[in-house]
Short mmCIF file of C-alpha atoms and ligand atoms in Angstrom, two decimals:
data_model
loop_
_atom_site.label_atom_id
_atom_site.label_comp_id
_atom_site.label_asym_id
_atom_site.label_seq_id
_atom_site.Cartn_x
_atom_site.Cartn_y
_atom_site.Cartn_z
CA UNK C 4 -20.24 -43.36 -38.61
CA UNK C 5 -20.20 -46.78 -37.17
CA UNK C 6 -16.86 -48.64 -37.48
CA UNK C 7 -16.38 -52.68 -37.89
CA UNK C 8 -13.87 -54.09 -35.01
CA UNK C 9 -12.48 -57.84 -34.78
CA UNK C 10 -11.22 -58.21 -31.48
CA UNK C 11 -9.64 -61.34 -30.09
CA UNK C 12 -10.31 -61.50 -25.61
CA UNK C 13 -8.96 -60.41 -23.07
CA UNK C 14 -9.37 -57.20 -24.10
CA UNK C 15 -6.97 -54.29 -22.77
CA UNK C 16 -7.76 -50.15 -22.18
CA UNK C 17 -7.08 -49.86 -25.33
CA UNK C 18 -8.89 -52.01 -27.64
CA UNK C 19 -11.65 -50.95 -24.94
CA UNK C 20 -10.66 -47.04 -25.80
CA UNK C 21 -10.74 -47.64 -29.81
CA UNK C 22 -14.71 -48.70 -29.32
CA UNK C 23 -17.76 -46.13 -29.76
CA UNK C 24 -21.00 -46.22 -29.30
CA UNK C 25 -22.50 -47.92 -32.70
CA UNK C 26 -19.31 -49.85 -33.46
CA UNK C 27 -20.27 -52.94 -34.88
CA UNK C 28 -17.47 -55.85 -33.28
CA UNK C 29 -17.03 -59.44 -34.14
CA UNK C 30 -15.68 -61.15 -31.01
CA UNK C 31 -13.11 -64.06 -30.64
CA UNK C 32 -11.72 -65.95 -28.11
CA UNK C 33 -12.95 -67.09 -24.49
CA UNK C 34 -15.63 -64.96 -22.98
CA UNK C 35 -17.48 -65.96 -19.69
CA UNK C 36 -21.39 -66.89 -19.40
CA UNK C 37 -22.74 -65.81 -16.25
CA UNK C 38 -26.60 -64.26 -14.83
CA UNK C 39 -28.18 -62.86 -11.67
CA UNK C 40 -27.01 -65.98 -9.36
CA UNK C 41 -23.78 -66.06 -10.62
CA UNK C 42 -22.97 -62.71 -10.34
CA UNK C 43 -24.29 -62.49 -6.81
CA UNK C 44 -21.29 -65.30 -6.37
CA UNK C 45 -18.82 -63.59 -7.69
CA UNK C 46 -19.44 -60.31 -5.90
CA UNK C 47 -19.87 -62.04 -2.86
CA UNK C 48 -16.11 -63.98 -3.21
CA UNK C 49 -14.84 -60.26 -3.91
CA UNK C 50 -16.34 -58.63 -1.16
CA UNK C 51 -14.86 -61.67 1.42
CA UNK C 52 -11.44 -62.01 -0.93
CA UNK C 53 -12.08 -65.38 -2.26
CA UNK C 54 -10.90 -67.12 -5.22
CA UNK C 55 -12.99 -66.31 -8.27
CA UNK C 56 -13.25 -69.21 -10.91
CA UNK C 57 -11.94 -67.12 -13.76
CA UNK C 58 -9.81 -63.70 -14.48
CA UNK C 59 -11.28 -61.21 -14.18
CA UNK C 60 -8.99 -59.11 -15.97
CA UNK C 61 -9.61 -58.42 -19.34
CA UNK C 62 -12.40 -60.35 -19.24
CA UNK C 63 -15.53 -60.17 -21.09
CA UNK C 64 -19.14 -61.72 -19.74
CA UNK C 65 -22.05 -62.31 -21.42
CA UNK C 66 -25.27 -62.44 -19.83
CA UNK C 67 -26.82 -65.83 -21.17
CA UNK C 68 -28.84 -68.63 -19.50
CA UNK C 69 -28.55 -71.55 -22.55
CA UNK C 70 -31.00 -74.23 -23.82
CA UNK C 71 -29.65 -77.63 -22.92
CA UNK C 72 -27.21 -78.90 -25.37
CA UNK C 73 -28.11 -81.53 -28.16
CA UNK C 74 -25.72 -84.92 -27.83
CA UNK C 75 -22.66 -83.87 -29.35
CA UNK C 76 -22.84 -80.17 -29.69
CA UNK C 77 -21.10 -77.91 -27.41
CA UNK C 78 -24.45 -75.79 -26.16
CA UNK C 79 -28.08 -75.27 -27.51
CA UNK C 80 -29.56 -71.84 -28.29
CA UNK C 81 -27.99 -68.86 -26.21
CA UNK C 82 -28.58 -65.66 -27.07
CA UNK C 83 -28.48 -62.40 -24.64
CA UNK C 84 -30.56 -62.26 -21.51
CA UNK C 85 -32.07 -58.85 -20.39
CA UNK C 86 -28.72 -57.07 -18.56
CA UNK C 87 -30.68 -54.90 -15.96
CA UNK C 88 -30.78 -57.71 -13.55
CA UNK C 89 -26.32 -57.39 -13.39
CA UNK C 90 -26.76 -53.78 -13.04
CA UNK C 91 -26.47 -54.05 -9.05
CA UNK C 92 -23.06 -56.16 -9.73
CA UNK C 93 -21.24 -55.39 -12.58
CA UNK C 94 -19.84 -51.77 -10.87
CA UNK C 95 -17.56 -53.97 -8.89
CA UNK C 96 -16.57 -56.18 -11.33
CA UNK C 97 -15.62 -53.50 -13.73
CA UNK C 98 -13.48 -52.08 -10.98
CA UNK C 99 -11.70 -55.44 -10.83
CA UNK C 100 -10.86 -55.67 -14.38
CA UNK C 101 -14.07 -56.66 -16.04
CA UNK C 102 -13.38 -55.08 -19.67
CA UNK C 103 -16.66 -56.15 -21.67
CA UNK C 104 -20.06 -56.97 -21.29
CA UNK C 105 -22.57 -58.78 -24.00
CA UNK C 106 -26.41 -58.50 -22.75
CA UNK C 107 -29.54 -56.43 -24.11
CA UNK C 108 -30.95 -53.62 -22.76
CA UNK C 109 -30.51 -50.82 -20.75
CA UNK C 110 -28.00 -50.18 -17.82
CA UNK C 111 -28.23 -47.58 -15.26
CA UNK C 112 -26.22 -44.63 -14.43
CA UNK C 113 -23.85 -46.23 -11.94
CA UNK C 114 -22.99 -48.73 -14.87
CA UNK C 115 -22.39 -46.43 -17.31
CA UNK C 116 -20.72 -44.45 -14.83
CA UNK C 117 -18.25 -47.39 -14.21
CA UNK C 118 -17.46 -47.94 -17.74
CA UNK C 119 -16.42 -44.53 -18.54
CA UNK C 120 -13.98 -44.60 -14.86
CA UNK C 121 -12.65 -47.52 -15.46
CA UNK C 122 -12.79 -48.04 -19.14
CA UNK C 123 -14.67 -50.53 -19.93
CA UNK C 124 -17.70 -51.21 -22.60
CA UNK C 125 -21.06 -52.90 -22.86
CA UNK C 126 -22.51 -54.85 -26.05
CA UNK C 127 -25.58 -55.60 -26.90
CA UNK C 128 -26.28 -58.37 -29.13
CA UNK C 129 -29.16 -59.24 -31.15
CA UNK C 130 -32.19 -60.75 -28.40
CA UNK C 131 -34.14 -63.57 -30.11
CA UNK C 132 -30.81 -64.83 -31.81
CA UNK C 133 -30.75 -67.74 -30.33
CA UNK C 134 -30.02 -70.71 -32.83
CA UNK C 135 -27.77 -68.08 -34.57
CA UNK C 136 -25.46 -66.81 -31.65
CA UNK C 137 -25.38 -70.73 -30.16
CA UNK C 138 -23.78 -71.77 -33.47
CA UNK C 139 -21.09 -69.16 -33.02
CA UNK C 140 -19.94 -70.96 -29.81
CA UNK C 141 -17.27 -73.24 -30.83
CA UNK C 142 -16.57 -74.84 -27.25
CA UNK C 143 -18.58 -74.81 -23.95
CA UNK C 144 -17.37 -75.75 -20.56
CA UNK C 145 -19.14 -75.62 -16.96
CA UNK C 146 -16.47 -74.28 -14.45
CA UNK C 147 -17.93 -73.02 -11.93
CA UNK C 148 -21.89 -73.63 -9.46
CA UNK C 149 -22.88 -76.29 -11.91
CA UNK C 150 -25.78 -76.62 -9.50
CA UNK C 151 -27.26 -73.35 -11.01
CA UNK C 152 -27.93 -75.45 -14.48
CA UNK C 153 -28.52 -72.65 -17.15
CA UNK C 154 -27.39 -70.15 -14.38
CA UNK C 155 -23.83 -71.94 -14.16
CA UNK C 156 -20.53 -70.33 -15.42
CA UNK C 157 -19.81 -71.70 -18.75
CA UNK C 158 -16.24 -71.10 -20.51
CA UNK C 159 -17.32 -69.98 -23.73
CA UNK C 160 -15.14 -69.92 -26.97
CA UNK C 161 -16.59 -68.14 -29.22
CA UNK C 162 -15.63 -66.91 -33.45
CA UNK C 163 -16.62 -63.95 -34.49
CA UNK C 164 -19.55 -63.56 -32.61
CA UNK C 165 -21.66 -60.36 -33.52
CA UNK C 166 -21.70 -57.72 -30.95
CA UNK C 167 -22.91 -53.56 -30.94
CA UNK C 168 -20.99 -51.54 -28.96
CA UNK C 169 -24.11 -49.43 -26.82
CA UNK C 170 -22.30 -47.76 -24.20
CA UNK C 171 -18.59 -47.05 -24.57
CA UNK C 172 -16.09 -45.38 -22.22
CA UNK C 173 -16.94 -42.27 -22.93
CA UNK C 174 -20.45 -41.87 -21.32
CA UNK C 175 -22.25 -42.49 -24.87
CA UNK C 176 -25.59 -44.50 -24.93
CA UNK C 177 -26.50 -46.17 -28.54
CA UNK C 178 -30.05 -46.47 -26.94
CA UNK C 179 -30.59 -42.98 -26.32
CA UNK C 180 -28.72 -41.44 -29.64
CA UNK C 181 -29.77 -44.21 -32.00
CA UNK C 182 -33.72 -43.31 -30.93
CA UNK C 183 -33.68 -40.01 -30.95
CA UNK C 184 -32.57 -39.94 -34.75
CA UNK C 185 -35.93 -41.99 -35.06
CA UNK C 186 -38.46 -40.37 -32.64
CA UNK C 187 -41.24 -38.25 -34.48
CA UNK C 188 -42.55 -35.47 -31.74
CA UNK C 189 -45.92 -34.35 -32.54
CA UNK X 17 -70.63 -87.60 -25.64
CA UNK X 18 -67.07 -87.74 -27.36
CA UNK X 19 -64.24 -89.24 -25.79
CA UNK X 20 -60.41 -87.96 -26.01
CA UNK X 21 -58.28 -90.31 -24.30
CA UNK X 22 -55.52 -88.46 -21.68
CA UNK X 23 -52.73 -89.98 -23.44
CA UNK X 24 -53.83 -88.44 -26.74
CA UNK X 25 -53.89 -84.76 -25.28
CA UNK X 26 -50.32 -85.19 -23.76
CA UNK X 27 -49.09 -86.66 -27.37
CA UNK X 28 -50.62 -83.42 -28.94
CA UNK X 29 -49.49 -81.12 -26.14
CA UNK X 30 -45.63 -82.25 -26.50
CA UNK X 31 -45.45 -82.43 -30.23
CA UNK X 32 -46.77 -79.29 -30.55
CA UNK X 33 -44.29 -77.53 -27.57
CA UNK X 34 -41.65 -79.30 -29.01
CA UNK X 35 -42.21 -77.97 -33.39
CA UNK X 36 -43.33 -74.22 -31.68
CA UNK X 37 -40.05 -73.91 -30.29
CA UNK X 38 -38.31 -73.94 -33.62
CA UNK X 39 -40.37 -72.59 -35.72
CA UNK X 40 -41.53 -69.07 -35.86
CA UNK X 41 -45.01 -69.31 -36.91
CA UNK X 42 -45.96 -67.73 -40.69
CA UNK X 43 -47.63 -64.53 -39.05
CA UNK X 44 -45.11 -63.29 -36.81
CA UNK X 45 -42.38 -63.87 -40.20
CA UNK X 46 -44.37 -62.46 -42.39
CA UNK X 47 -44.28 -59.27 -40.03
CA UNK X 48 -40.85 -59.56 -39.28
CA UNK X 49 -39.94 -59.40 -43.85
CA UNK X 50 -42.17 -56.55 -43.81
CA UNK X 51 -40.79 -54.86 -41.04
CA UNK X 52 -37.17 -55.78 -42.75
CA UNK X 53 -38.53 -53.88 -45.88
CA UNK X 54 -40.02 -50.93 -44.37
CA UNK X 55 -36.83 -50.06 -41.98
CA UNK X 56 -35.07 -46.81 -41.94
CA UNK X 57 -31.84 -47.69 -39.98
CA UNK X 58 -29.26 -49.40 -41.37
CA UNK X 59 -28.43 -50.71 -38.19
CA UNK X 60 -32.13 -51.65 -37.31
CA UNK X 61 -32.23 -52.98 -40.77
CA UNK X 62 -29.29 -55.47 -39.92
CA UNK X 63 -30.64 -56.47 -36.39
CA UNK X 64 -34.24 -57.86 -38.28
CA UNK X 65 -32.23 -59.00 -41.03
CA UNK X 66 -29.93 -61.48 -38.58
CA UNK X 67 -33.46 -61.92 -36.77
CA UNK X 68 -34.47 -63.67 -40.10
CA UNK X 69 -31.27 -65.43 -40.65
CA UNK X 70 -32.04 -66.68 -36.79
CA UNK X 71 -35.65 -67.93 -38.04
CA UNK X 72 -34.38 -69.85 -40.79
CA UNK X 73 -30.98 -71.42 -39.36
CA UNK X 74 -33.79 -72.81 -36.62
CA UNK X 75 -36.60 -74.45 -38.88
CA UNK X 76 -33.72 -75.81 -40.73
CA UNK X 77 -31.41 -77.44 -37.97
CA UNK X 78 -34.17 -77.78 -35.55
CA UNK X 79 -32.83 -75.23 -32.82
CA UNK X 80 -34.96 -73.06 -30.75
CA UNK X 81 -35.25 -69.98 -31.42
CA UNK X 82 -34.43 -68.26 -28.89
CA UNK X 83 -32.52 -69.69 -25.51
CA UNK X 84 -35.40 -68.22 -23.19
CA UNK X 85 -37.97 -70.73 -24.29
CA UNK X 86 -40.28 -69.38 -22.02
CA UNK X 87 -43.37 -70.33 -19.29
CA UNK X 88 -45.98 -72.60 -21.36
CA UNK X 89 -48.80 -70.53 -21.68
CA UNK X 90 -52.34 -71.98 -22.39
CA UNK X 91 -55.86 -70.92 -23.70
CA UNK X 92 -58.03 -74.27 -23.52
CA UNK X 93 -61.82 -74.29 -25.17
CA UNK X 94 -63.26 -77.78 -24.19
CA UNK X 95 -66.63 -78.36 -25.89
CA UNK X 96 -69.54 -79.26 -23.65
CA UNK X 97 -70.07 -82.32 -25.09
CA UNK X 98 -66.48 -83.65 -24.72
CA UNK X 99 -65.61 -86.31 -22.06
CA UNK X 100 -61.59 -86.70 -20.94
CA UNK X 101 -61.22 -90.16 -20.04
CA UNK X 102 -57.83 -91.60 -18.21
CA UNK X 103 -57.31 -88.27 -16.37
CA UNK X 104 -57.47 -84.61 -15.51
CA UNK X 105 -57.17 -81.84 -18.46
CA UNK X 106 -54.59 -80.11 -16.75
CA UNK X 107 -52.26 -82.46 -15.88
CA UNK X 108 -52.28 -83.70 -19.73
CA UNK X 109 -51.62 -80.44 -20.88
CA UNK X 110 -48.57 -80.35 -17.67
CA UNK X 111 -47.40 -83.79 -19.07
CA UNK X 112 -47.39 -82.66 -22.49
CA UNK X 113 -45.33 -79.95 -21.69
CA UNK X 114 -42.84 -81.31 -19.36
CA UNK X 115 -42.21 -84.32 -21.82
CA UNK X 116 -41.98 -81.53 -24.67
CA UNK X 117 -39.44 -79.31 -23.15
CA UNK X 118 -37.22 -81.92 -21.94
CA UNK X 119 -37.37 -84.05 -25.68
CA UNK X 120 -37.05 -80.32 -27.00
CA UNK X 121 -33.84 -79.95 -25.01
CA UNK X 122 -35.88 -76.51 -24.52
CA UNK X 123 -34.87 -74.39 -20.98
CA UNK X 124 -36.14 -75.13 -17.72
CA UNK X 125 -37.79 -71.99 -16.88
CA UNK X 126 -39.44 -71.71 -13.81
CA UNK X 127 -38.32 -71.30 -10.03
CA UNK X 128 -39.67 -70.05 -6.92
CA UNK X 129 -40.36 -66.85 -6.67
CA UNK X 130 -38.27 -66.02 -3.24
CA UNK X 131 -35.29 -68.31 -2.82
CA UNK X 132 -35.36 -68.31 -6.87
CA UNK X 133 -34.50 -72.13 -7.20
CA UNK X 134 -35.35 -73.96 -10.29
CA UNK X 135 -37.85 -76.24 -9.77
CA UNK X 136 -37.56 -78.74 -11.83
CA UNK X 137 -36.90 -81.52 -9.45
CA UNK X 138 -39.65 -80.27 -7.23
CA UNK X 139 -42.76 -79.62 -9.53
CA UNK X 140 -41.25 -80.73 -13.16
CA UNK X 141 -39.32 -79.59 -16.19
CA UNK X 142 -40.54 -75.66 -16.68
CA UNK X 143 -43.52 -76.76 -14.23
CA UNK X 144 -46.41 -75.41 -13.72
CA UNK X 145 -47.75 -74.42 -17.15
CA UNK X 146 -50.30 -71.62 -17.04
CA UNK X 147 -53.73 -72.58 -18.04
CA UNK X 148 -56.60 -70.82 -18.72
CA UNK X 149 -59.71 -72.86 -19.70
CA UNK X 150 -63.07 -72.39 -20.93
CA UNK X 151 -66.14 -74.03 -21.12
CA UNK X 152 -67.75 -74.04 -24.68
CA UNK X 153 -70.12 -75.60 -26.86
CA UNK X 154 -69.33 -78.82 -29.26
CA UNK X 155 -67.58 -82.11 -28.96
CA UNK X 156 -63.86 -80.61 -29.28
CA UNK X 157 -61.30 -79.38 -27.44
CA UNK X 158 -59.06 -76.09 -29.05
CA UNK X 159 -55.98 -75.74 -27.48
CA UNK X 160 -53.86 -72.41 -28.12
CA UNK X 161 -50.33 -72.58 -26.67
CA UNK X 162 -47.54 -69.78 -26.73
CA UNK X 163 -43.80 -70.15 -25.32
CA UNK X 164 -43.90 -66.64 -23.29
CA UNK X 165 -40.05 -65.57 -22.89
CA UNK X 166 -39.61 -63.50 -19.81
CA UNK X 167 -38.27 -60.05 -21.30
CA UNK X 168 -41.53 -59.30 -22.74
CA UNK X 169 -43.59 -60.09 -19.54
CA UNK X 170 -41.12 -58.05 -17.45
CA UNK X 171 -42.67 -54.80 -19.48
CA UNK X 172 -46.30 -55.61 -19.53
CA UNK X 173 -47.98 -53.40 -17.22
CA UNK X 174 -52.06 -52.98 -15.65
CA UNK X 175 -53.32 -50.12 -14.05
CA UNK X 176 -57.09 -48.65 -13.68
CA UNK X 177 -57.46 -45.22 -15.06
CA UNK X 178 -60.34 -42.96 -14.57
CA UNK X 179 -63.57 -43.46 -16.73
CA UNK X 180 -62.85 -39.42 -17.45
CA UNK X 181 -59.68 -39.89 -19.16
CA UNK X 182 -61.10 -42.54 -21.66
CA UNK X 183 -59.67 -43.23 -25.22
CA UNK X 184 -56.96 -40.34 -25.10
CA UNK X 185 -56.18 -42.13 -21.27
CA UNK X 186 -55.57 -45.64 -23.01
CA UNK X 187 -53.31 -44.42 -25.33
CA UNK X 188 -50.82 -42.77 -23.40
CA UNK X 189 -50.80 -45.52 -20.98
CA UNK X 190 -49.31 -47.98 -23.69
CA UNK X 191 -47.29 -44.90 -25.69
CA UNK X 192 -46.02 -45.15 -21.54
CA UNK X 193 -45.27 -48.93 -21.11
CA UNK X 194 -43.54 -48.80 -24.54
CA UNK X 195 -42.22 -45.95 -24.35
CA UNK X 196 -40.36 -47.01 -20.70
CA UNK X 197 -39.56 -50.44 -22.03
CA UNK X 198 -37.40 -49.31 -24.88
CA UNK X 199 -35.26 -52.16 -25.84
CA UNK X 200 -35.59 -54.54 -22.79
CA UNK X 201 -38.48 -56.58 -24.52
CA UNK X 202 -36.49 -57.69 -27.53
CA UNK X 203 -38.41 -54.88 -29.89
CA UNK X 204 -39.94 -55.44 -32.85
CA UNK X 205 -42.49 -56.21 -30.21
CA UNK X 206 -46.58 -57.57 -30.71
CA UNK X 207 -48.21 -55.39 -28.35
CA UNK X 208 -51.96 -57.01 -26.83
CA UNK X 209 -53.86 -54.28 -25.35
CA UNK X 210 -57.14 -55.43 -22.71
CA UNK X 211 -59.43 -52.85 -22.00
CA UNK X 212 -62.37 -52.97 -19.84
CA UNK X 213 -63.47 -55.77 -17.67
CA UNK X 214 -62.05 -56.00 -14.47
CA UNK X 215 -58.70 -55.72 -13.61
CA UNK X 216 -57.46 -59.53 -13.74
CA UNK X 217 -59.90 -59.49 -16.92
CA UNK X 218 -58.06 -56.88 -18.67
CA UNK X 219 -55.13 -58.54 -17.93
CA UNK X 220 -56.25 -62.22 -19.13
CA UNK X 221 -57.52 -59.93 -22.66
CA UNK X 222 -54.55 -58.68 -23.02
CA UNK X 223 -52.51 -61.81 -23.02
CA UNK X 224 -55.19 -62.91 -25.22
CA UNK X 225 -54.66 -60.38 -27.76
CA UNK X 226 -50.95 -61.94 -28.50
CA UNK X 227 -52.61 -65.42 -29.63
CA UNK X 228 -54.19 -63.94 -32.50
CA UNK X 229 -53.16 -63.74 -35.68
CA UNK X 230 -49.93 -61.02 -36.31
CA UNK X 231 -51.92 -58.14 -37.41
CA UNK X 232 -55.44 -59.29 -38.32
CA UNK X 233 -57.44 -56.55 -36.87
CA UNK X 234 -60.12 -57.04 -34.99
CA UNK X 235 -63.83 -57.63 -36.20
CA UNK X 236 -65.08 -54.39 -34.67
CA UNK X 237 -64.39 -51.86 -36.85
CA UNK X 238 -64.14 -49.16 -33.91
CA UNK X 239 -61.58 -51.83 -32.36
CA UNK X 240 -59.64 -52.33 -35.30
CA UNK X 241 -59.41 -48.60 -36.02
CA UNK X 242 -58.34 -48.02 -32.38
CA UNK X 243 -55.52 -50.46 -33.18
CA UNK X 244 -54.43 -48.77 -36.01
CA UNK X 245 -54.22 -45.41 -34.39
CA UNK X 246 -52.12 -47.33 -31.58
CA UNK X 247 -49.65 -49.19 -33.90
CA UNK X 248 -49.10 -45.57 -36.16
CA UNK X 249 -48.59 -43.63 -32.37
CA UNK X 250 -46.02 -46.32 -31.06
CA UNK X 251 -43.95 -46.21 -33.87
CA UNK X 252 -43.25 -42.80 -33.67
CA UNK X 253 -41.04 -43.75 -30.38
CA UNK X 254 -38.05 -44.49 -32.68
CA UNK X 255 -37.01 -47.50 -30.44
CA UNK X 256 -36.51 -49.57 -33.14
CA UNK X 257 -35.28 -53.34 -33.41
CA UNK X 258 -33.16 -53.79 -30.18
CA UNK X 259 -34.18 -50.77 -29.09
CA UNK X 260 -31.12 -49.18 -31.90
CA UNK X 261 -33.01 -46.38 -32.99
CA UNK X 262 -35.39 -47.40 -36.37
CA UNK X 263 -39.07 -46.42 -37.89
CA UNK X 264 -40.09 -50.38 -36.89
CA UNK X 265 -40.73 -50.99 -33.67
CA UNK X 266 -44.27 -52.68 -33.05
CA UNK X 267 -45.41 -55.59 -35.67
CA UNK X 268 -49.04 -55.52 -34.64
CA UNK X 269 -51.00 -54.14 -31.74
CA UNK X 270 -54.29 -56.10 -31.04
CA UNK X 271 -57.05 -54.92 -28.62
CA UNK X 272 -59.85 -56.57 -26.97
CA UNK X 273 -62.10 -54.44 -25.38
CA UNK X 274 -64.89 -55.72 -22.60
CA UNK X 275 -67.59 -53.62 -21.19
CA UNK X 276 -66.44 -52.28 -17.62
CA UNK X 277 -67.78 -51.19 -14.06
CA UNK X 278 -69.29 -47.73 -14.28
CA UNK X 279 -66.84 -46.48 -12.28
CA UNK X 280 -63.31 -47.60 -13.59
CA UNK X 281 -61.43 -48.46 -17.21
CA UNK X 282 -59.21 -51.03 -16.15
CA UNK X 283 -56.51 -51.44 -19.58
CA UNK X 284 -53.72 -53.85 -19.24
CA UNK X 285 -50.85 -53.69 -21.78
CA UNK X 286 -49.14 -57.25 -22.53
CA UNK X 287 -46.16 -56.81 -24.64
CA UNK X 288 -44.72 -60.00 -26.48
CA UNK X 289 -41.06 -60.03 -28.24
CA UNK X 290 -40.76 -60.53 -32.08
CA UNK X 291 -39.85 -64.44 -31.09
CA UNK X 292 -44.00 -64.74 -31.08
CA UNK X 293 -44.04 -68.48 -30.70
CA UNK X 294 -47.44 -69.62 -30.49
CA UNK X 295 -49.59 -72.35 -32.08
CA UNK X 296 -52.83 -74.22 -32.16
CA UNK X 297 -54.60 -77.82 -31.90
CA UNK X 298 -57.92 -78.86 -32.26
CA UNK X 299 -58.44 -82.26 -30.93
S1 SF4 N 379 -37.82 -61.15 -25.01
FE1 SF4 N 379 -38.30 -62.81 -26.43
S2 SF4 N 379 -36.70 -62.79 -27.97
FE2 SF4 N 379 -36.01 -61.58 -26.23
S3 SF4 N 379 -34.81 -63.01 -25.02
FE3 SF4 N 379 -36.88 -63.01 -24.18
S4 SF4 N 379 -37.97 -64.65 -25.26
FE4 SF4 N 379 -36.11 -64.25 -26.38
#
C-alpha cells in the first residue's frame, strides 16, 4: 500500500531508501528549478570541473519552466514539465549527489538504472497543476543563466508541495505497475 | 460590405487569450467531474481531484492554469462579405496575442527550432501564432482560439496506412500513439482523430477535432459511432490520470473524416492534455 512521507530537503540515502514506488510525499524546503538548457549547463561545468551554482548533494530538481510572476508574488503558475528531455543528463547528476527529481513522465532505462546505483528517486507531480503547485512556492530566486528567462535556475522554497514517488531505488516503475492493475486485454 | 476595424480584432484577440488562460472552459470541466466520478484508482482519483482543485484556485485568483501556456493556435472563418479596415487579419490576431500573453503574465513559448533561443525579442512575445483561415460566406468573422501546451503535441502522430487495412488500421494506429504516449501528455487526454484527406489535411482535421465541443459526437452517425468504439478501446490501456494506472484516461475522442485519394488513408492522431483551453469569438 502507498505510504504518506513529509520530507524536509536535502534529502540523504536514507530518507531516499524509506521511499517506494506509489508513496505519496509532501516536500519542504529548497528544491532547484531547472530544464533542458540548464541542465546541458550544469553537465557541461561537471564534465570541465567548474563551479556549479548550487549543491548538488542532496539536492532535489524539479523540471519546471514558470509563467512570469504577478507584481508581488514570488512566481506565476509552475507545474511539472515533461522529464524525458533531462533523461540524457540527469545520470551524471545523480552520480554527483542529485537525490530527487520532480517532473512527469517517463524516464529511460539508464535513469532508472542510476537511481537504483546510486540511490536516488524520481517524482512525478500532478501536470496541469499549475495555479495549484505555484501557490505552494513560498520564495523564488533566479541564481543562475538568468538569460534563459523561464529556462533559468530558480531557488525554490517550497511547503509541502505534493509529490508521487514513480521510480524509487529499487528499480520499481509506478507507470508500469500502476497500469497494468488497470489494462483490460481483450 | 461590413467593416471590422483592426484595432477591434486585436481588443477581442487579447481579451480572449488573456480569460482562456485561466479558465478551463465548461466542456473540458464537465469531463474532467465525470471522469472524477467514474475513476477506479484511488490514486487516479486524487490526481483529477487536485486537477479540479487546480481549475478552481485559477478562475478564482486569476492564475493560469497551467505554466506551459502554450503556442496560440487559430481557426479563422471570415465571411465574404466582411472588409478589415486599418490592417492585415493576421497581424491583428499576432497583436492580440502578443499584447494578451504579456498582460496575461502568460509564458513566452516559442524559440527557434535549432539554436532553441526564445524569440521573443526577435519576432514577439510567444510569436508567431498559428493561423489557419478560411474563406466563408456572411458579413462575420468566427474566430476559434486554443492555448496548445507542448506535452500533448509532442505525442500527436500522422502516418498513411494502406487503403487495405481500413477501419481495423485506424484504430490500432491511435490504440498505438496512446498507447506509446502513456503519461507524457498530461492524461486525461481529448484525443482528435483526422482521417482521410491528404496528409497535411488529416493533420489540420485532426487539430480541428480538439476545438469542438468535449464530447459532442459528431453529426454523422457512422462518425460518431466510430468515436465511441475509439473512446471505449483507449480506455482499456489503464494509463490513467498521469499516466498512474486508472479506468479514465481519454475525456472525448472526436473524428473528422474527409474523403481520400484512391490509393492511401492518410489518419493523423492529435492528442490534447486535460488543460483543453480553447474558446470562441464572433465579431
Ligand atoms: S500537457 Fe497540457 S497540462 Fe500538461 S504540462 Fe503541457 S500544457 Fe500543461
Amino acid at each position: 500500500m502507498s505510504q504518506v512521507h513529509y520530507l524536509t530537503t536535502p534529502l540523504s540515502d536514507e530518507d531516499v531508501k524509506n521511499l517506494k514506488a506509489g508513496d505519496i510525499v509532501y516536500l519542504s524546503g529548497t528544491i532547484f528549478t531547472a530544464r533542458d538548457a540548464a541542465h546541458k549547463r550544469l553537465v557541461d561545468l561537471i564534465e570541465n570541473r567548474g563551479e556549479l551554482p548550487f549543491q548538488l548533494d542532496g539536492a532535489v530538481i524539479y523540471f519546471v519552466g514558470p509563467t512570469p510572476p504577478k507584481p508581488g508574488e514570488p512566481i506565476g503558475s509552475a507545474g511539472p514539465t515533461t522529464s524525458y528531455r533531462m533523461d540524457s543528463y540527469s545520470p551524471i547528476l545523480i552520480k554527483h549527489g542529485l537525490k530527487g527529481m520532480i517532473g512527469k513522465g517517463k524516464r529511460n532505462q539508464v535513469v532508472k538504472d542510476a537511481c537504483k546505483e546510486y540511490k536516488a528517486v524520481y517524482f512525478g507531480a500532478t501536470g496541469g497543476a499549475g495555479a495549484l503547485l505555484g501557490k505552494l512556492i513560498k520564495e523564488a530566486k533566479v541564481i543562475a543563466y538568468e538569460e534563459l528567462g523561464p529556462e533559468a535556475i530558480r531557488m525554490l522554497r517550497v511547503e509541502n508541495f505534493p509529490v508521487t514517488v514513480i521510480n524509487d531505488a529499487y528499480g520499481n516503475d509506478l507507470y508500469e505497475e500502476g497500469r497494468k492493475l488497470y489494462e483490460v486485454k481483450d | 460590405m461590413r467593416e471590422i476595424a483592426y484595432e477591434d480584432i486585436v481588443k477581442a484577440v487579447k481579451n480572449m487569450v488573456i480569460h482562456t488562460a485561466t479558465n478551463l472552459p465548461d466542456d473540458a470541466l464537465k469531463k474532467l467531474k465525470e471522469a472524477h466520478e467514474k475513476e477506479k484508482s484511488p490514486v487516479a482519483k486524487k490526481v483529477l481531484e487536485q486537477l479540479l482543485e487546480n481549475a478552481k484556485i485559477a478562475k478564482d485568483e486569476k492564475r493560469p492554469l497551467c505554466q506551459d501556456t502554450g503556442l496560440a493556435v487559430y481557426f479563422v472563418k471570415v465571411g465574404q462579405d466582411v472588409k478589415i479596415t486599418g490592417g492585415l487579419l493576421k497581424n491583428a490576431i499576432n497583436e492580440g496575442t502578443e499584447q494578451g500573453y504579456i498582460e496575461g503574465y502568460l509564458r513566452a513559448s516559442t524559440c527557434d527550432c535549432f539554436s532553441r533561443e526564445n524569440l521573443k525579442d526577435k519576432i514577439g512575445y510567444n510569436l508567431p501564432a498559428v493561423i489557419h483561415i478560411d474563406l466563408v460566406e456572411g458579413d462575420k468573422i468566427e474566430i476559434e482560439y486554443a492555448a496548445k501546451g507542448g506535452g500533448s503535441e509532442n505525442v500527436s502522430r500522422a502516418r498513411v496506412l494502406a487503403p487495405a487495412q481500413g477501419r481495423q488500421g485506424v484504430i490500432d494506429f491511435v490504440k498505438d500513439v496512446i498507447s506509446e504516449a502513456g503519461p507524457n501528455p498530461c492524461p486525461p487526454i481529448i484525443v482528435g482523430v483526422g482521417i482521410g484527406g491528404t496528409f497535411e489535411k488529416a493533420a489540420i482535421s485532426s487539430k480541428h477535432a480538439l476545438f469542438r465541443e468535449a464530447g459532442k459526437p459528431h453529426p454523422d452517425p457512422d462518425v460518431a459511432e466510430f468515436e465511441k468504439e475509439l473512446l471505449f478501446e483507449l480506455n482499456k490501456l489503464g494509463i490513467g490520470a498521469m499516466g498512474m494506472g486508472g479506468t479514465e484516461t481519454v475525456l472525448a475522442v472526436h473524428v473528422e473524416k474527409n474523403p481520400c485519394h484512391i490509393a492511401s488513408l492518410p489518419v493523423s492522431v492529435n492528442v490534447q492534455c486535460h488543460s483543453s483551453r480553447h474558446s470562441h469569438i464572433t465579431l
